[in-house]
């Protein structure tokens, strides 16, 4: 399958499962009968290739928020702005495990000497790496937002072409043109998914990312030092990657419904693979437990 889905959601996605070579083409596979309650096959078809993680282009969401209280005259305007310019592409709380449990895994890994990196299970390594990189990215994104530079190109930025993963380093000569292309939606700025060695970004951008990486790896490292994490990254040959600072969305629709227990807000939209619907929600409504409102 392409990726994990929300535990509480009703989801539809493709899975790939082995099929005997001579299986009759119009006969349901035997494992249909073994599916658990609540799982239904909508459609199936033979295919030559197995689905790989992360190859899907995006996800379509329909969310219903119950018990909405309060009035917001600027809600529709904010909705239109997000639809046009996207939203901060934070890794949401799901990435960090139930009640932040993945941080415990990071400290567990950090307690293992770097020369014993090979002893860490693949599952722990993958979850640990994804949590570490997400934490680091979120801090870099928060800094850019605080500086109001998430949509302001700087020398040393790595910009990504819209609709592709092609990137280029922003130079002094290209700075003005890149800013124009940002406004046109032709390119977008990226933040770090940390790996082995120095950041591929340049100038002050690369330096700031390196400072944040050092701080985060120290906080989550062994005995409050960053030493082990860079060594683990090197031992596992983890390559640097990038993630958009702002997540684009499309097909955004909103509907207000008056029901017995108050108002409901229904939102429908499409996000690229890897973007979180809850990160969009935080830009629209207050879902904090102590707020007394949604």
Tab-separated table of C-alpha atoms in Angstrom:
chain	number	residue	atom	x	y	z
A	1	UNK	CA	0.000	0.000	0.000
A	2	UNK	CA	1.078	3.571	-0.528
A	3	UNK	CA	0.890	4.882	3.020
A	4	UNK	CA	-0.667	4.741	6.470
A	5	UNK	CA	-4.102	6.274	6.965
A	6	UNK	CA	-5.725	7.808	10.020
A	7	UNK	CA	-6.789	5.166	12.530
A	8	UNK	CA	-10.195	6.785	13.108
A	9	UNK	CA	-11.018	7.574	9.479
A	10	UNK	CA	-13.131	5.829	6.876
A	11	UNK	CA	-10.598	5.416	4.082
A	12	UNK	CA	-10.397	4.047	0.567
A	13	UNK	CA	-7.056	3.073	-0.912
A	14	UNK	CA	-5.372	0.532	-3.147
A	15	UNK	CA	-3.485	-2.491	-1.801
A	16	UNK	CA	-1.386	-4.959	-3.756
A	17	UNK	CA	-1.474	-8.647	-2.778
A	18	UNK	CA	0.016	-11.750	-4.403
A	19	UNK	CA	-2.174	-13.640	-6.858
A	20	UNK	CA	-1.447	-17.143	-8.212
A	21	UNK	CA	-0.241	-16.993	-11.837
A	22	UNK	CA	-3.164	-19.050	-13.177
A	23	UNK	CA	-5.908	-17.418	-11.115
A	24	UNK	CA	-9.129	-17.081	-13.179
A	25	UNK	CA	-9.365	-13.417	-14.261
A	26	UNK	CA	-13.032	-12.923	-13.288
A	27	UNK	CA	-13.040	-14.874	-10.007
A	28	UNK	CA	-12.613	-13.124	-6.653
A	29	UNK	CA	-9.434	-14.199	-4.785
A	30	UNK	CA	-9.872	-16.588	-1.836
A	31	UNK	CA	-8.657	-14.018	0.685
A	32	UNK	CA	-11.823	-11.947	0.164
A	33	UNK	CA	-13.550	-14.273	2.639
A	34	UNK	CA	-10.870	-13.651	5.289
A	35	UNK	CA	-11.224	-9.876	5.398
A	36	UNK	CA	-12.098	-8.465	8.853
A	37	UNK	CA	-15.375	-6.728	9.613
A	38	UNK	CA	-15.442	-3.168	8.376
A	39	UNK	CA	-13.216	-3.877	5.375
A	40	UNK	CA	-14.817	-4.026	1.947
A	41	UNK	CA	-13.281	-4.510	-1.478
A	42	UNK	CA	-14.625	-1.802	-3.774
A	43	UNK	CA	-12.788	-2.955	-6.877
A	44	UNK	CA	-9.934	-5.255	-7.774
A	45	UNK	CA	-7.849	-5.893	-10.868
A	46	UNK	CA	-4.651	-7.799	-11.709
A	47	UNK	CA	-1.472	-5.776	-12.191
A	48	UNK	CA	2.135	-6.631	-12.961
A	49	UNK	CA	3.706	-4.357	-10.344
A	50	UNK	CA	3.467	-4.128	-6.577
A	51	UNK	CA	2.406	-0.815	-5.047
A	52	UNK	CA	5.295	0.955	-3.332
A	53	UNK	CA	5.171	3.350	-0.390
A	54	UNK	CA	4.732	6.985	-1.284
A	55	UNK	CA	4.062	6.606	-5.005
A	56	UNK	CA	0.542	8.046	-4.855
A	57	UNK	CA	0.107	11.620	-6.022
A	58	UNK	CA	-2.257	12.735	-3.289
A	59	UNK	CA	-5.240	12.140	-1.034
A	60	UNK	CA	-8.820	13.376	-1.163
A	61	UNK	CA	-10.333	14.317	2.208
A	62	UNK	CA	-13.848	14.964	3.471
A	63	UNK	CA	-13.918	16.139	7.096
A	64	UNK	CA	-16.931	16.870	9.290
A	65	UNK	CA	-16.321	19.054	12.357
A	66	UNK	CA	-19.139	18.787	14.904
A	67	UNK	CA	-20.252	21.286	17.537
A	68	UNK	CA	-18.763	24.374	15.917
A	69	UNK	CA	-19.331	27.501	18.019
A	70	UNK	CA	-18.510	31.155	17.560
A	71	UNK	CA	-18.541	33.426	14.549
A	72	UNK	CA	-15.658	34.366	12.303
A	73	UNK	CA	-16.351	37.057	9.740
A	74	UNK	CA	-12.979	36.440	8.113
A	75	UNK	CA	-13.388	32.677	7.766
A	76	UNK	CA	-14.364	32.648	4.102
A	77	UNK	CA	-11.561	35.057	3.232
A	78	UNK	CA	-9.026	32.917	5.100
A	79	UNK	CA	-10.344	29.840	3.330
A	80	UNK	CA	-9.873	31.511	-0.050
A	81	UNK	CA	-6.359	32.637	0.877
A	82	UNK	CA	-5.331	29.127	1.914
A	83	UNK	CA	-6.827	27.709	-1.256
A	84	UNK	CA	-4.728	30.112	-3.303
A	85	UNK	CA	-1.454	30.126	-1.359
A	86	UNK	CA	-1.479	26.837	0.551
A	87	UNK	CA	-0.783	26.378	4.262
A	88	UNK	CA	2.244	25.725	6.508
A	89	UNK	CA	3.273	22.166	5.699
A	90	UNK	CA	3.822	20.995	9.281
A	91	UNK	CA	4.169	17.359	10.181
A	92	UNK	CA	1.100	16.930	12.385
A	93	UNK	CA	0.894	15.151	15.731
A	94	UNK	CA	0.186	11.793	14.065
A	95	UNK	CA	3.804	11.654	12.908
A	96	UNK	CA	5.021	11.694	16.512
A	97	UNK	CA	2.980	8.757	17.775
A	98	UNK	CA	0.201	8.430	20.327
A	99	UNK	CA	0.751	11.106	22.985
A	100	UNK	CA	4.177	11.774	21.465
A	101	UNK	CA	5.353	8.229	22.107
A	102	UNK	CA	7.853	8.299	19.245
A	103	UNK	CA	10.072	10.660	21.244
A	104	UNK	CA	10.702	7.791	23.651
A	105	UNK	CA	11.946	5.788	20.682
A	106	UNK	CA	14.355	8.585	19.759
A	107	UNK	CA	15.879	8.554	23.233
A	108	UNK	CA	16.105	4.761	23.077
A	109	UNK	CA	18.021	4.932	19.781
A	110	UNK	CA	20.210	7.755	21.060
A	111	UNK	CA	21.327	5.566	23.969
A	112	UNK	CA	22.822	3.026	21.554
A	113	UNK	CA	26.461	3.782	20.636
A	114	UNK	CA	26.941	4.754	17.015
A	115	UNK	CA	29.198	1.779	16.365
A	116	UNK	CA	26.210	-0.434	17.223
A	117	UNK	CA	23.862	1.235	14.705
A	118	UNK	CA	23.442	-2.053	12.867
A	119	UNK	CA	21.790	-3.564	15.965
A	120	UNK	CA	18.816	-1.191	15.724
A	121	UNK	CA	15.853	-2.898	14.081
A	122	UNK	CA	14.651	-1.655	10.718
A	123	UNK	CA	11.255	-0.712	12.199
A	124	UNK	CA	12.814	1.342	15.015
A	125	UNK	CA	15.242	2.940	12.598
A	126	UNK	CA	12.504	3.969	10.159
A	127	UNK	CA	10.154	5.346	12.831
A	128	UNK	CA	13.019	7.066	14.609
A	129	UNK	CA	14.341	8.696	11.465
A	130	UNK	CA	10.918	9.909	10.364
A	131	UNK	CA	10.285	11.423	13.804
A	132	UNK	CA	13.704	13.090	13.999
A	133	UNK	CA	13.414	14.576	10.515
A	134	UNK	CA	9.847	15.745	11.149
A	135	UNK	CA	10.833	17.466	14.403
A	136	UNK	CA	13.728	19.213	12.723
A	137	UNK	CA	11.647	20.288	9.722
A	138	UNK	CA	8.883	21.686	11.948
A	139	UNK	CA	11.384	23.842	13.837
A	140	UNK	CA	12.859	25.175	10.592
A	141	UNK	CA	9.364	25.929	9.289
A	142	UNK	CA	8.409	27.720	12.519
A	143	UNK	CA	11.495	29.901	12.205
A	144	UNK	CA	10.648	30.827	8.609
A	145	UNK	CA	7.063	31.639	9.619
A	146	UNK	CA	8.257	33.799	12.517
A	147	UNK	CA	10.490	35.679	10.078
A	148	UNK	CA	7.651	35.820	7.516
A	149	UNK	CA	10.081	34.284	5.033
A	150	UNK	CA	8.164	31.127	4.126
A	151	UNK	CA	7.107	32.851	0.891
A	152	UNK	CA	10.133	35.151	0.596
A	153	UNK	CA	12.998	33.691	-1.423
A	154	UNK	CA	16.519	34.149	-0.078
A	155	UNK	CA	19.938	33.414	-1.482
A	156	UNK	CA	20.723	29.800	-0.607
A	157	UNK	CA	17.112	28.613	-0.682
A	158	UNK	CA	16.294	25.409	-2.503
A	159	UNK	CA	13.235	26.087	-4.649
A	160	UNK	CA	11.125	23.330	-6.174
A	161	UNK	CA	9.326	23.507	-9.488
A	162	UNK	CA	5.550	23.142	-9.237
A	163	UNK	CA	4.297	19.676	-10.099
A	164	UNK	CA	7.728	18.046	-9.902
A	165	UNK	CA	10.596	17.257	-7.543
A	166	UNK	CA	13.128	19.244	-9.579
A	167	UNK	CA	14.924	21.817	-7.432
A	168	UNK	CA	17.464	24.580	-7.882
A	169	UNK	CA	19.620	26.666	-5.581
A	170	UNK	CA	18.585	30.310	-5.464
A	171	UNK	CA	21.506	32.566	-6.367
A	172	UNK	CA	21.906	36.336	-6.214
A	173	UNK	CA	21.351	36.499	-9.954
A	174	UNK	CA	18.152	34.433	-9.774
A	175	UNK	CA	16.713	35.960	-6.589
A	176	UNK	CA	14.352	38.521	-8.135
A	177	UNK	CA	13.144	36.118	-10.808
A	178	UNK	CA	12.566	33.379	-8.217
A	179	UNK	CA	10.449	35.726	-6.092
A	180	UNK	CA	8.318	36.523	-9.131
A	181	UNK	CA	7.893	32.823	-9.867
A	182	UNK	CA	6.905	32.248	-6.228
A	183	UNK	CA	4.100	34.763	-6.606
A	184	UNK	CA	2.971	33.067	-9.802
A	185	UNK	CA	2.939	29.623	-8.159
A	186	UNK	CA	5.567	28.328	-10.575
A	187	UNK	CA	7.998	27.399	-7.783
A	188	UNK	CA	7.832	26.820	-4.025
A	189	UNK	CA	10.386	27.008	-1.209
A	190	UNK	CA	11.531	23.919	0.670
A	191	UNK	CA	12.807	22.968	4.103
A	192	UNK	CA	15.123	20.171	5.233
A	193	UNK	CA	14.517	16.485	5.714
A	194	UNK	CA	17.860	15.987	7.388
A	195	UNK	CA	20.440	13.445	6.326
A	196	UNK	CA	24.138	12.702	6.408
A	197	UNK	CA	26.517	15.662	6.269
A	198	UNK	CA	25.851	19.332	5.625
A	199	UNK	CA	22.609	20.860	4.407
A	200	UNK	CA	22.381	21.166	0.608
A	201	UNK	CA	20.959	24.669	1.097
A	202	UNK	CA	23.395	27.564	0.898
A	203	UNK	CA	24.065	30.924	2.502
A	204	UNK	CA	22.258	31.900	5.687
A	205	UNK	CA	19.514	29.359	4.909
A	206	UNK	CA	21.972	26.471	5.096
A	207	UNK	CA	23.622	27.896	8.215
A	208	UNK	CA	20.298	28.355	10.020
A	209	UNK	CA	19.195	24.830	9.122
A	210	UNK	CA	22.502	23.468	10.442
A	211	UNK	CA	22.106	25.355	13.732
A	212	UNK	CA	18.585	24.014	14.231
A	213	UNK	CA	19.709	20.486	13.308
A	214	UNK	CA	22.512	20.681	15.880
A	215	UNK	CA	20.105	21.876	18.571
A	216	UNK	CA	17.451	19.237	17.864
A	217	UNK	CA	19.936	16.379	17.669
A	218	UNK	CA	21.439	17.566	20.958
A	219	UNK	CA	18.027	17.635	22.647
A	220	UNK	CA	17.191	14.171	21.342
A	221	UNK	CA	20.703	12.790	21.577
A	222	UNK	CA	22.593	10.793	24.162
A	223	UNK	CA	23.519	12.747	27.278
A	224	UNK	CA	22.343	15.949	25.609
A	225	UNK	CA	24.981	15.780	22.874
A	226	UNK	CA	24.315	15.654	19.124
A	227	UNK	CA	27.214	13.278	18.454
A	228	UNK	CA	25.380	9.993	18.010
A	229	UNK	CA	22.674	11.160	15.647
A	230	UNK	CA	25.015	12.384	12.880
A	231	UNK	CA	26.929	9.124	13.239
A	232	UNK	CA	23.729	7.098	12.964
A	233	UNK	CA	22.736	9.073	9.866
A	234	UNK	CA	26.131	8.369	8.325
A	235	UNK	CA	26.026	4.670	9.224
A	236	UNK	CA	22.571	4.319	7.662
A	237	UNK	CA	23.547	6.394	4.584
A	238	UNK	CA	20.550	8.691	5.027
A	239	UNK	CA	20.481	11.211	2.188
A	240	UNK	CA	19.220	14.758	2.569
A	241	UNK	CA	15.814	15.460	1.067
A	242	UNK	CA	13.479	18.452	1.004
A	243	UNK	CA	9.832	19.151	1.820
A	244	UNK	CA	7.695	22.082	0.721
A	245	UNK	CA	7.372	24.799	3.359
A	246	UNK	CA	3.789	25.416	2.261
A	247	UNK	CA	1.442	22.622	1.192
A	248	UNK	CA	-0.744	23.301	-1.838
A	249	UNK	CA	-4.371	22.202	-1.827
A	250	UNK	CA	-7.017	21.961	-4.511
A	251	UNK	CA	-10.743	21.335	-4.947
A	252	UNK	CA	-11.450	23.042	-1.609
A	253	UNK	CA	-15.142	23.177	-0.725
A	254	UNK	CA	-16.849	24.135	2.546
A	255	UNK	CA	-20.434	23.611	3.698
A	256	UNK	CA	-22.107	24.771	6.914
A	257	UNK	CA	-24.915	22.613	8.318
A	258	UNK	CA	-27.303	23.456	11.169
A	259	UNK	CA	-27.987	20.347	13.262
A	260	UNK	CA	-29.508	19.569	16.655
A	261	UNK	CA	-26.254	19.947	18.625
A	262	UNK	CA	-25.130	23.136	16.910
A	263	UNK	CA	-23.373	23.721	13.633
A	264	UNK	CA	-21.307	21.363	11.544
A	265	UNK	CA	-18.597	22.335	9.118
A	266	UNK	CA	-17.879	19.991	6.227
A	267	UNK	CA	-14.612	20.493	4.363
A	268	UNK	CA	-13.529	18.666	1.215
A	269	UNK	CA	-10.129	19.104	-0.422
A	270	UNK	CA	-7.219	17.321	-2.064
A	271	UNK	CA	-3.661	17.328	-0.694
A	272	UNK	CA	-0.395	16.099	-2.116
A	273	UNK	CA	1.029	12.905	-0.637
A	274	UNK	CA	2.663	13.574	2.738
A	275	UNK	CA	0.602	16.650	3.652
A	276	UNK	CA	-1.621	16.520	6.747
A	277	UNK	CA	-5.283	17.518	6.813
A	278	UNK	CA	-4.948	18.404	10.513
A	279	UNK	CA	-2.206	20.913	9.622
A	280	UNK	CA	-4.749	22.651	7.392
A	281	UNK	CA	-7.423	22.568	10.112
A	282	UNK	CA	-5.190	24.390	12.604
A	283	UNK	CA	-5.129	27.344	10.189
A	284	UNK	CA	-8.932	27.513	10.128
A	285	UNK	CA	-10.415	26.569	13.484
A	286	UNK	CA	-9.409	26.238	17.124
A	287	UNK	CA	-9.443	22.566	18.075
A	288	UNK	CA	-7.516	22.850	21.341
A	289	UNK	CA	-9.121	20.869	24.208
A	290	UNK	CA	-9.301	23.867	26.558
A	291	UNK	CA	-10.651	26.388	24.084
A	292	UNK	CA	-14.297	25.497	24.688
A	293	UNK	CA	-14.981	25.896	21.001
A	294	UNK	CA	-14.173	24.517	17.593
